[in-house]
XYZ file of C-alpha atoms in Angstrom:
100
model
C -23.213 9.605 9.531
C -24.209 5.998 8.995
C -22.265 3.233 10.714
C -20.066 1.085 8.529
C -21.282 -2.451 8.002
C -18.707 -5.019 9.033
C -18.594 -8.009 6.711
C -18.907 -11.160 8.759
C -17.258 -13.502 6.275
C -14.343 -15.741 7.154
C -10.959 -15.499 5.461
C -11.642 -18.531 3.257
C -14.386 -16.568 1.423
C -11.992 -13.843 0.195
C -9.658 -14.050 -2.768
C -7.061 -11.502 -3.817
C -5.810 -11.355 -7.394
C -3.956 -8.879 -9.606
C -5.576 -7.997 -12.933
C -3.931 -6.991 -16.213
C -4.043 -3.286 -15.297
C -1.680 -3.898 -12.346
C -4.512 -3.397 -9.850
C -5.241 -5.703 -6.905
C -8.793 -7.051 -6.783
C -10.369 -8.317 -3.577
C -13.568 -10.316 -3.960
C -15.658 -12.841 -2.120
C -16.720 -16.200 -3.482
C -20.358 -15.394 -2.666
C -20.097 -12.211 -4.830
C -21.151 -9.867 -2.019
C -17.936 -7.817 -1.976
C -15.655 -6.531 -4.742
C -12.933 -3.909 -4.358
C -10.114 -2.739 -6.641
C -7.060 -1.021 -5.204
C -3.484 -0.248 -6.124
C -0.362 0.356 -4.092
C 0.734 3.954 -4.778
C 4.336 3.403 -3.628
C 4.860 0.622 -6.165
C 2.976 2.480 -8.879
C 5.158 5.570 -8.366
C 8.381 3.714 -9.144
C 6.861 1.463 -11.812
C 7.121 -1.879 -10.000
C 4.329 -4.303 -10.947
C 2.156 -5.774 -8.214
C 2.667 -9.510 -7.793
C -0.098 -11.518 -6.130
C 2.413 -13.835 -4.408
C 3.584 -11.107 -2.007
C 0.166 -10.575 -0.411
C -0.888 -12.240 2.806
C -4.294 -12.113 4.447
C -5.417 -12.561 8.034
C -8.880 -12.331 9.547
C -9.443 -11.126 13.109
C -12.292 -9.320 14.906
C -14.455 -9.174 11.746
C -11.599 -7.399 9.961
C -9.689 -8.652 6.958
C -6.034 -7.605 7.218
C -4.114 -7.503 3.948
C -0.361 -7.036 3.981
C 2.374 -7.367 1.388
C 6.104 -7.872 1.403
C 7.938 -4.975 -0.172
C 9.800 -6.039 -3.324
C 13.577 -5.652 -3.502
C 13.304 -2.806 -6.045
C 11.214 -0.792 -3.596
C 13.604 -1.458 -0.695
C 16.488 -0.192 -2.842
C 14.436 2.893 -3.760
C 13.791 3.564 -0.054
C 17.517 3.336 0.718
C 18.409 5.762 -2.091
C 15.830 8.323 -1.010
C 16.929 8.008 2.628
C 20.533 8.699 1.642
C 19.401 11.714 -0.386
C 17.403 13.093 2.555
C 20.320 12.555 4.909
C 22.642 14.425 2.516
C 20.465 17.541 2.635
C 21.601 20.091 5.175
C 18.765 21.643 7.068
C 19.349 24.965 8.683
C 18.597 25.133 12.365
C 16.093 27.515 13.865
C 17.394 31.058 13.956
C 20.210 30.432 11.449
C 18.368 32.184 8.646
C 19.812 35.544 7.594
C 16.755 37.682 7.031
C 17.393 41.213 5.790
C 14.732 43.688 6.825
C 13.973 46.884 4.955
């Protein structure tokens, strides 16, 4: 297994944009790095990615990309949490298993 090369660029070299296909694109101004990625949680519920919600930080030769969850996704999380809480799980040993 080969070791992973750590890019030694500063944060000012990177730019993060969203293309027309609703995919985030990370690239460097010196054209040495280019990566496309999406956010599966947002894609699943059909919320478009907005480039304004991303923030970047650079520490220890690592670029850290984070995003603020949009309001539509937070509402979706609350609905699914309520649905999970409404399900009644049977405890261990409560299952009636008829043997032949």
